[in-house]
Amino acid sequence: MPSDRQNTERPDFERRLSDALHETGAAFDADRSALVDAGTARGRRLRRRRAAVLGSVAGVALVGVGGALVVADGGSSDRLPASVTGTPKPSGASSPAPVTADRMISTLEALLPEGRFSKAEGRGVDPNEPLVAPYAQVVYDDGHGAAAVSVTVDRVAPGGYDARQAVRCPDKVYAPYDSCVTSRLPDSSVVTVVKGYEYPDRRLDTKLWTAALVTPDGHHVSVSEWNAAAEKGAPVSRDRPPLSADQLRTLAAAREWRGVVDAVPMDPRQTQEPPIAQDDGTALRHTLAALLPKGLKVVAHGADDDSQFTYLVVDDGRGRSLVQINVQPDMSDVAGQLFGAGSETLPDGTLVAERKAPGEKGGDGVVMWTVDTLRTDGFRVVISAFNSGSQQTAATRTAPALTLKQLRGIALSPRWRR
């Protein structure tokens, strides 16, 4: 059945990420908040801020963090038949036919099982906007209830940080899920299927199942489906999303999307990401652990793959407490947004802001204590502590395990300069 097509703004996370890279001062929605930076260099750093603490808004890990090519929660790695993946088009091939919004929508509909389609929307390839990813989204009904299904395609630097993050299982401290399975295809592409939830705190039973594929050439395809007719604001219409895990993999791996990515112009400002060794965040985690007050036992910690963000879950015998930190250079341009009335200026010019606020991710009774610091050269250290081991779970104690004074001491420590 023909779709009601409209070329409108996309309501999902991938669209917000792509559009945000061209907007100065805008922000993501609170569920996946991130401070929008101007310029490609700032945009690249934005994508690396997994769970950044951003002023009064707590950052959240971008979906896709954990361990590359590992199988979580008892899943099993598998391979798809070569017929599914097709043959990627060489990056140096001649320009393919233009990719329009209608082509994106019709391709998505053709690749889905038989059903009814409505409320279609999309965006094609715009040569003048290489960072705005083409996408399509439809409401699909296979006879068992309406469900939103979307696809986004873009480029990532082959072997770079974004490529690795796109196919990594989420960190359950920030994005609880039921299962995550990563597979390698015959052409060495990697695809990860995650069965999770739109709301990490499960305040509504809206399921979000995703498949993310990255090819050795940097083609990135992201497919999402819900058990409701919209990402947010629509009632649950079925028990689960319509496509199985295998169907999600097949949809993400369809050769039609490779041709679309080939039509996306290379951003001339995009450079090869640094090798994985330079993304090592081990020193960051060890420094945070060394600066903790005595009596705190580290019971969990984040992955060591980000040199700007890490977290620890600590326990002093009175309940778990999440402590997360970002250490970021060149952040002077956000001073006006983060350090307003009530901020303090130290004798050396360092700006300091202290905040106590409710948690923002739905955990019952969770509070968030934050100390944000910005040196005169733009070197920023921001640390937060919570009275729970995760923002999505209920409070395990009356207050975080660290006081504001202790958080301030950690943020202002000269060790971060090392």
Short mmCIF file of C-alpha atoms in Angstrom, two decimals:
data_model
loop_
_atom_site.label_atom_id
_atom_site.label_comp_id
_atom_site.label_asym_id
_atom_site.label_seq_id
_atom_site.Cartn_x
_atom_site.Cartn_y
_atom_site.Cartn_z
CA MET A 1 0.00 0.00 0.00
CA PRO A 2 1.35 3.46 -0.84
CA SER A 3 2.71 5.48 2.02
CA ASP A 4 1.69 8.93 3.21
CA ARG A 5 5.10 10.42 2.53
CA GLN A 6 6.47 13.61 3.92
CA ASN A 7 10.00 14.93 3.97
CA THR A 8 10.09 16.12 7.55
CA GLU A 9 12.55 16.17 10.38
CA ARG A 10 13.30 12.75 11.79
CA PRO A 11 12.17 12.10 15.38
CA ASP A 12 14.80 9.54 16.33
CA PHE A 13 18.26 9.71 17.86
CA GLU A 14 20.34 9.27 14.73
CA ARG A 15 18.64 12.25 13.08
CA ARG A 16 19.19 14.35 16.19
CA LEU A 17 22.86 13.42 16.23
CA SER A 18 23.41 14.27 12.57
CA ASP A 19 21.48 17.54 12.68
CA ALA A 20 23.11 18.55 15.94
CA LEU A 21 26.54 18.57 14.38
CA HIS A 22 25.44 21.59 12.32
CA GLU A 23 23.71 23.50 15.08
CA THR A 24 25.40 25.69 17.65
CA GLY A 25 23.85 25.80 21.09
CA ALA A 26 21.09 23.27 20.40
CA ALA A 27 20.66 20.15 22.52
CA PHE A 28 19.39 16.60 22.36
CA ASP A 29 16.30 15.57 24.24
CA ALA A 30 16.89 14.74 27.89
CA ASP A 31 16.80 10.99 27.36
CA ARG A 32 19.96 11.08 25.25
CA SER A 33 21.31 14.50 26.07
CA ALA A 34 24.52 15.87 24.65
CA LEU A 35 25.80 19.39 24.28
CA VAL A 36 25.90 20.41 20.65
CA ASP A 37 29.24 21.73 19.46
CA ALA A 38 30.06 23.93 16.48
CA GLY A 39 32.45 22.71 13.82
CA THR A 40 33.59 19.27 12.83
CA ALA A 41 36.29 19.00 15.47
CA ARG A 42 33.74 19.81 18.15
CA GLY A 43 31.23 17.47 16.53
CA ARG A 44 33.72 14.60 16.59
CA ARG A 45 34.41 15.23 20.26
CA LEU A 46 30.66 15.31 20.94
CA ARG A 47 30.29 11.77 19.62
CA ARG A 48 33.02 10.67 22.01
CA ARG A 49 31.21 12.02 25.07
CA ARG A 50 29.58 8.87 26.31
CA ALA A 51 27.68 9.85 29.42
CA ALA A 52 29.01 13.38 29.60
CA VAL A 53 27.71 15.52 32.43
CA LEU A 54 26.45 18.62 30.68
CA GLY A 55 25.59 21.51 32.97
CA SER A 56 22.25 20.85 34.61
CA VAL A 57 21.54 17.96 32.23
CA ALA A 58 23.03 14.56 32.96
CA GLY A 59 24.57 13.00 29.88
CA VAL A 60 23.81 9.46 28.85
CA ALA A 61 25.93 6.91 27.10
CA LEU A 62 25.22 6.80 23.41
CA VAL A 63 23.71 3.48 22.57
CA GLY A 64 26.53 1.30 21.39
CA VAL A 65 29.12 0.95 24.13
CA GLY A 66 30.50 -2.17 25.70
CA GLY A 67 32.70 -4.70 23.92
CA ALA A 68 33.30 -5.12 20.21
CA LEU A 69 32.62 -8.54 18.77
CA VAL A 70 31.54 -9.98 22.07
CA VAL A 71 28.24 -11.63 22.82
CA ALA A 72 26.34 -10.42 25.84
CA ASP A 73 23.75 -12.13 27.99
CA GLY A 74 24.24 -15.63 26.69
CA GLY A 75 23.77 -14.73 23.03
CA SER A 76 25.71 -16.50 20.33
CA SER A 77 27.82 -15.05 17.56
CA ASP A 78 26.72 -16.17 14.13
CA ARG A 79 27.35 -15.53 10.46
CA LEU A 80 24.88 -14.46 7.82
CA PRO A 81 24.91 -15.98 4.34
CA ALA A 82 26.92 -14.11 1.73
CA SER A 83 23.74 -13.53 -0.29
CA VAL A 84 22.49 -11.17 2.40
CA THR A 85 25.40 -8.80 2.35
CA GLY A 86 25.95 -8.31 -1.37
CA THR A 87 29.14 -6.73 -2.61
CA PRO A 88 30.04 -3.28 -1.26
CA LYS A 89 30.62 -0.70 -3.94
CA PRO A 90 34.20 0.59 -4.01
CA SER A 91 34.44 4.04 -2.48
CA GLY A 92 36.14 5.35 -5.60
CA ALA A 93 33.33 4.26 -7.97
CA SER A 94 31.42 6.76 -10.11
CA SER A 95 28.61 8.70 -8.49
CA PRO A 96 25.37 6.69 -8.21
CA ALA A 97 21.91 8.04 -8.96
CA PRO A 98 20.66 10.71 -6.56
CA VAL A 99 19.15 9.40 -3.34
CA THR A 100 15.87 11.18 -2.58
CA ALA A 101 13.56 10.94 0.40
CA ASP A 102 11.11 8.93 -1.72
CA ARG A 103 13.85 6.48 -2.67
CA MET A 104 14.81 5.99 0.97
CA ILE A 105 11.19 5.35 1.92
CA SER A 106 10.42 3.03 -0.98
CA THR A 107 13.60 1.05 -0.33
CA LEU A 108 12.69 0.56 3.32
CA GLU A 109 9.16 -0.52 2.44
CA ALA A 110 10.40 -2.96 -0.21
CA LEU A 111 12.77 -4.61 2.25
CA LEU A 112 10.13 -5.10 4.94
CA PRO A 113 7.77 -8.11 4.97
CA GLU A 114 4.34 -7.67 3.46
CA GLY A 115 2.16 -5.28 5.43
CA ARG A 116 0.52 -1.88 5.50
CA PHE A 117 2.54 1.34 5.57
CA SER A 118 1.60 4.83 6.71
CA LYS A 119 3.07 8.07 8.07
CA ALA A 120 6.20 7.72 5.98
CA GLU A 121 8.88 10.35 6.20
CA GLY A 122 12.46 10.60 5.12
CA ARG A 123 15.43 12.56 3.93
CA GLY A 124 17.64 11.98 0.94
CA VAL A 125 21.28 12.72 0.35
CA ASP A 126 22.13 16.41 0.33
CA PRO A 127 25.57 17.08 -1.22
CA ASN A 128 25.73 20.34 0.69
CA GLU A 129 25.10 18.66 4.05
CA PRO A 130 27.44 15.66 4.28
CA LEU A 131 26.87 15.31 8.03
CA VAL A 132 23.08 15.14 7.75
CA ALA A 133 22.38 11.45 7.33
CA PRO A 134 19.70 10.18 4.94
CA TYR A 135 16.95 8.24 6.66
CA ALA A 136 13.50 6.75 6.26
CA GLN A 137 10.82 5.93 8.80
CA VAL A 138 7.44 4.33 8.36
CA VAL A 139 4.64 3.01 10.50
CA TYR A 140 4.43 -0.66 9.55
CA ASP A 141 1.57 -3.02 10.38
CA ASP A 142 1.93 -6.73 9.67
CA GLY A 143 -1.56 -7.40 10.97
CA HIS A 144 -0.50 -7.63 14.61
CA GLY A 145 -0.31 -3.93 15.45
CA ALA A 146 1.31 -0.76 14.16
CA ALA A 147 5.03 -0.28 14.75
CA ALA A 148 7.51 2.43 13.83
CA VAL A 149 10.50 1.21 11.80
CA SER A 150 13.38 3.45 10.77
CA VAL A 151 16.73 3.26 9.01
CA THR A 152 19.63 5.70 8.88
CA VAL A 153 22.78 5.44 6.78
CA ASP A 154 26.01 7.40 7.03
CA ARG A 155 29.78 7.10 6.94
CA VAL A 156 32.24 6.50 9.73
CA ALA A 157 36.02 6.45 9.57
CA PRO A 158 37.02 2.81 8.91
CA GLY A 159 38.48 1.29 12.05
CA GLY A 160 37.93 4.52 13.99
CA TYR A 161 36.33 5.20 17.33
CA ASP A 162 32.85 5.86 15.92
CA ALA A 163 32.98 2.66 13.88
CA ARG A 164 33.85 0.61 16.94
CA GLN A 165 31.27 2.31 19.14
CA ALA A 166 28.47 1.79 16.63
CA VAL A 167 28.64 -2.00 17.00
CA ARG A 168 29.38 -2.30 20.69
CA CYS A 169 26.89 -3.57 23.23
CA PRO A 170 25.43 -0.88 25.50
CA ASP A 171 26.74 -0.42 29.02
CA LYS A 172 23.90 -1.52 31.27
CA VAL A 173 24.70 1.18 33.80
CA TYR A 174 23.31 3.64 31.27
CA ALA A 175 21.19 1.64 28.85
CA PRO A 176 19.63 -1.54 30.25
CA TYR A 177 18.72 -4.14 27.65
CA ASP A 178 17.59 -7.75 27.40
CA SER A 179 20.11 -9.07 24.90
CA CYS A 180 22.94 -7.98 22.62
CA VAL A 181 24.46 -10.19 19.92
CA THR A 182 27.28 -9.18 17.58
CA SER A 183 27.97 -11.06 14.35
CA ARG A 184 30.66 -10.87 11.69
CA LEU A 185 29.51 -11.18 8.09
CA PRO A 186 31.45 -12.94 5.30
CA ASP A 187 32.65 -9.55 3.96
CA SER A 188 34.05 -8.71 7.43
CA SER A 189 31.22 -6.28 8.20
CA VAL A 190 30.05 -6.33 11.79
CA VAL A 191 26.40 -6.12 12.86
CA THR A 192 25.06 -5.85 16.40
CA VAL A 193 21.44 -6.46 17.39
CA VAL A 194 20.23 -5.06 20.70
CA LYS A 195 16.86 -5.77 22.27
CA GLY A 196 16.25 -2.94 24.68
CA TYR A 197 13.81 -0.27 25.71
CA GLU A 198 12.99 3.27 24.66
CA TYR A 199 12.88 4.33 28.31
CA PRO A 200 15.82 2.95 30.31
CA ASP A 201 13.85 3.29 33.54
CA ARG A 202 11.03 1.17 32.04
CA ARG A 203 8.41 3.74 33.01
CA LEU A 204 6.61 2.62 29.86
CA ASP A 205 6.94 -0.75 28.20
CA THR A 206 7.99 0.67 24.83
CA LYS A 207 10.54 -1.73 23.41
CA LEU A 208 13.33 -0.52 21.15
CA TRP A 209 15.18 -3.13 19.10
CA THR A 210 18.09 -2.02 16.95
CA ALA A 211 20.61 -3.38 14.46
CA ALA A 212 23.79 -1.48 13.67
CA LEU A 213 26.10 -2.52 10.84
CA VAL A 214 29.55 -1.20 9.96
CA THR A 215 31.52 -2.35 6.91
CA PRO A 216 35.30 -2.35 6.55
CA ASP A 217 34.88 0.65 4.22
CA GLY A 218 33.03 2.68 6.84
CA HIS A 219 29.45 2.18 5.64
CA HIS A 220 27.19 2.53 8.68
CA VAL A 221 23.57 1.36 8.66
CA SER A 222 21.35 1.70 11.71
CA VAL A 223 17.89 0.13 11.90
CA SER A 224 15.43 0.70 14.74
CA GLU A 225 11.98 -0.68 15.48
CA TRP A 226 9.47 -0.18 18.27
CA ASN A 227 6.36 -1.95 19.52
CA ALA A 228 4.45 1.31 19.13
CA ALA A 229 3.56 3.55 16.23
CA ALA A 230 6.06 6.19 17.32
CA GLU A 231 9.33 6.38 19.20
CA LYS A 232 7.69 8.40 21.96
CA GLY A 233 4.21 9.61 22.71
CA ALA A 234 2.33 6.61 21.30
CA PRO A 235 0.79 3.76 23.28
CA VAL A 236 2.24 0.27 23.02
CA SER A 237 0.37 -1.46 20.20
CA ARG A 238 1.89 -4.94 20.35
CA ASP A 239 3.92 -7.12 22.70
CA ARG A 240 7.16 -6.79 20.74
CA PRO A 241 8.48 -5.05 17.63
CA PRO A 242 7.55 -6.79 14.37
CA LEU A 243 10.97 -7.92 13.11
CA SER A 244 12.92 -10.74 14.71
CA ALA A 245 16.62 -10.42 15.43
CA ASP A 246 17.44 -12.29 12.21
CA GLN A 247 15.15 -10.02 10.21
CA LEU A 248 16.78 -6.94 11.73
CA ARG A 249 20.23 -8.23 10.75
CA THR A 250 19.05 -8.95 7.23
CA LEU A 251 17.49 -5.50 6.89
CA ALA A 252 20.62 -3.73 8.12
CA ALA A 253 22.83 -5.86 5.85
CA ALA A 254 20.75 -5.36 2.69
CA ARG A 255 22.97 -4.39 -0.23
CA GLU A 256 20.57 -1.58 -1.17
CA TRP A 257 21.86 0.50 1.73
CA ARG A 258 25.45 0.15 0.54
CA GLY A 259 24.50 2.02 -2.62
CA VAL A 260 22.88 4.76 -0.57
CA VAL A 261 26.00 5.22 1.53
CA ASP A 262 28.07 5.44 -1.66
CA ALA A 263 25.94 8.44 -2.62
CA VAL A 264 26.73 10.25 0.65
CA PRO A 265 29.54 12.75 -0.05
CA MET A 266 32.68 12.44 1.98
CA ASP A 267 33.06 15.25 4.46
CA PRO A 268 36.35 16.92 3.44
CA ARG A 269 37.00 17.72 7.08
CA GLN A 270 36.70 14.09 8.16
CA THR A 271 40.02 12.49 9.00
CA GLN A 272 41.00 8.99 10.00
CA GLU A 273 40.27 8.32 13.64
CA PRO A 274 43.26 7.57 15.86
CA PRO A 275 44.13 3.92 16.45
CA ILE A 276 42.50 2.18 19.36
CA ALA A 277 45.54 2.54 21.59
CA GLN A 278 45.03 6.30 21.66
CA ASP A 279 41.46 5.83 22.87
CA ASP A 280 42.67 4.03 25.97
CA GLY A 281 40.95 5.37 29.06
CA THR A 282 42.77 3.20 31.58
CA ALA A 283 44.76 6.11 32.99
CA LEU A 284 41.56 8.12 33.44
CA ARG A 285 39.92 5.36 35.45
CA HIS A 286 43.02 4.72 37.55
CA THR A 287 43.34 8.43 38.34
CA LEU A 288 39.73 8.66 39.45
CA ALA A 289 40.15 5.58 41.65
CA ALA A 290 43.32 7.01 43.19
CA LEU A 291 41.54 10.26 44.07
CA LEU A 292 38.60 8.60 45.84
CA PRO A 293 38.34 9.10 49.60
CA LYS A 294 39.43 6.21 51.77
CA GLY A 295 36.78 3.68 52.69
CA LEU A 296 35.17 3.47 49.26
CA LYS A 297 35.30 0.10 47.53
CA VAL A 298 35.10 0.05 43.73
CA VAL A 299 32.54 -2.61 42.79
CA ALA A 300 32.18 -1.85 39.05
CA HIS A 301 33.68 0.39 36.42
CA GLY A 302 33.25 1.45 32.80
CA ALA A 303 35.16 0.25 29.76
CA ASP A 304 38.68 1.58 29.21
CA ASP A 305 38.06 2.70 25.63
CA ASP A 306 37.43 6.40 26.10
CA SER A 307 40.18 8.82 27.06
CA GLN A 308 37.69 11.51 28.12
CA PHE A 309 35.02 9.67 30.11
CA THR A 310 34.86 6.97 32.72
CA TYR A 311 32.77 5.90 35.69
CA LEU A 312 33.11 3.89 38.86
CA VAL A 313 30.45 2.32 41.06
CA VAL A 314 31.58 2.54 44.67
CA ASP A 315 30.24 1.26 47.98
CA ASP A 316 31.17 2.40 51.47
CA GLY A 317 29.06 -0.26 53.12
CA ARG A 318 25.90 1.85 52.97
CA GLY A 319 24.87 1.17 49.39
CA ARG A 320 26.15 1.59 45.86
CA SER A 321 26.91 4.99 44.37
CA LEU A 322 27.69 5.80 40.72
CA VAL A 323 30.52 8.30 40.15
CA GLN A 324 31.17 9.52 36.59
CA ILE A 325 33.69 11.98 35.22
CA ASN A 326 34.56 13.76 31.98
CA VAL A 327 37.98 15.30 31.32
CA GLN A 328 37.81 17.43 28.17
CA PRO A 329 40.15 19.95 26.52
CA ASP A 330 39.12 22.99 24.46
CA MET A 331 35.77 23.64 26.13
CA SER A 332 36.00 27.42 26.56
CA ASP A 333 33.08 28.05 24.23
CA VAL A 334 30.60 26.39 26.60
CA ALA A 335 31.52 28.57 29.57
CA GLY A 336 28.55 30.84 29.11
CA GLN A 337 26.12 27.92 28.96
CA LEU A 338 27.44 26.07 32.00
CA PHE A 339 28.77 28.70 34.35
CA GLY A 340 26.18 31.34 35.08
CA ALA A 341 24.83 32.96 38.20
CA GLY A 342 26.04 31.20 41.32
CA SER A 343 29.27 30.00 39.76
CA GLU A 344 32.57 30.74 41.46
CA THR A 345 35.78 32.10 39.94
CA LEU A 346 38.96 31.00 41.69
CA PRO A 347 42.06 33.26 41.94
CA ASP A 348 43.66 31.50 38.96
CA GLY A 349 40.56 32.10 36.83
CA THR A 350 39.13 28.60 37.09
CA LEU A 351 35.33 28.53 36.97
CA VAL A 352 33.56 26.24 39.42
CA ALA A 353 29.87 25.34 39.56
CA GLU A 354 28.30 23.07 42.17
CA ARG A 355 24.85 21.61 41.76
CA LYS A 356 22.49 19.33 43.64
CA ALA A 357 19.58 18.10 41.56
CA PRO A 358 17.19 15.19 41.21
CA GLY A 359 18.29 12.36 38.96
CA GLU A 360 17.04 12.70 35.40
CA LYS A 361 16.79 9.10 34.24
CA GLY A 362 13.79 7.92 36.23
CA GLY A 363 15.35 6.06 39.15
CA ASP A 364 13.08 6.42 42.17
CA GLY A 365 14.57 8.86 44.69
CA VAL A 366 17.85 9.29 42.78
CA VAL A 367 19.78 12.53 43.29
CA MET A 368 22.74 13.87 41.36
CA TRP A 369 25.52 15.97 42.86
CA THR A 370 27.84 17.65 40.37
CA VAL A 371 30.96 19.78 40.42
CA ASP A 372 31.88 21.34 37.09
CA THR A 373 35.24 23.07 36.57
CA LEU A 374 36.72 24.97 33.63
CA ARG A 375 40.29 26.24 33.53
CA THR A 376 41.24 29.38 31.65
CA ASP A 377 42.66 27.38 28.75
CA GLY A 378 39.37 25.47 28.29
CA PHE A 379 40.39 22.34 30.20
CA ARG A 380 37.19 21.01 31.75
CA VAL A 381 36.72 18.42 34.48
CA VAL A 382 33.15 17.65 35.51
CA ILE A 383 32.26 14.95 38.02
CA SER A 384 28.92 13.70 39.33
CA ALA A 385 27.90 11.25 42.01
CA PHE A 386 24.54 9.56 42.54
CA ASN A 387 22.85 7.82 45.45
CA SER A 388 22.38 4.69 43.34
CA GLY A 389 24.59 2.39 41.31
CA SER A 390 22.72 3.45 38.17
CA GLN A 391 20.55 6.40 37.27
CA GLN A 392 17.80 4.06 36.08
CA THR A 393 17.48 2.11 39.34
CA ALA A 394 16.03 3.24 42.63
CA ALA A 395 18.16 5.00 45.22
CA THR A 396 20.22 2.66 47.38
CA ARG A 397 21.16 5.33 49.95
CA THR A 398 20.00 8.75 51.08
CA ALA A 399 22.91 10.67 49.51
CA PRO A 400 25.82 9.95 47.14
CA ALA A 401 28.90 8.33 48.65
CA LEU A 402 30.93 11.51 48.00
CA THR A 403 30.18 14.97 49.34
CA LEU A 404 30.30 18.08 47.18
CA LYS A 405 33.55 19.02 48.91
CA GLN A 406 35.10 15.69 47.98
CA LEU A 407 33.86 15.95 44.41
CA ARG A 408 35.32 19.45 44.21
CA GLY A 409 38.69 18.21 45.40
CA ILE A 410 38.73 15.50 42.74
CA ALA A 411 37.70 17.86 39.93
CA LEU A 412 40.36 20.43 40.85
CA SER A 413 43.16 17.92 41.29
CA PRO A 414 46.27 18.72 39.20
CA ARG A 415 46.57 15.00 38.38
CA TRP A 416 44.15 15.38 35.46
CA ARG A 417 46.74 17.49 33.67
CA ARG A 418 49.03 14.48 33.55
#
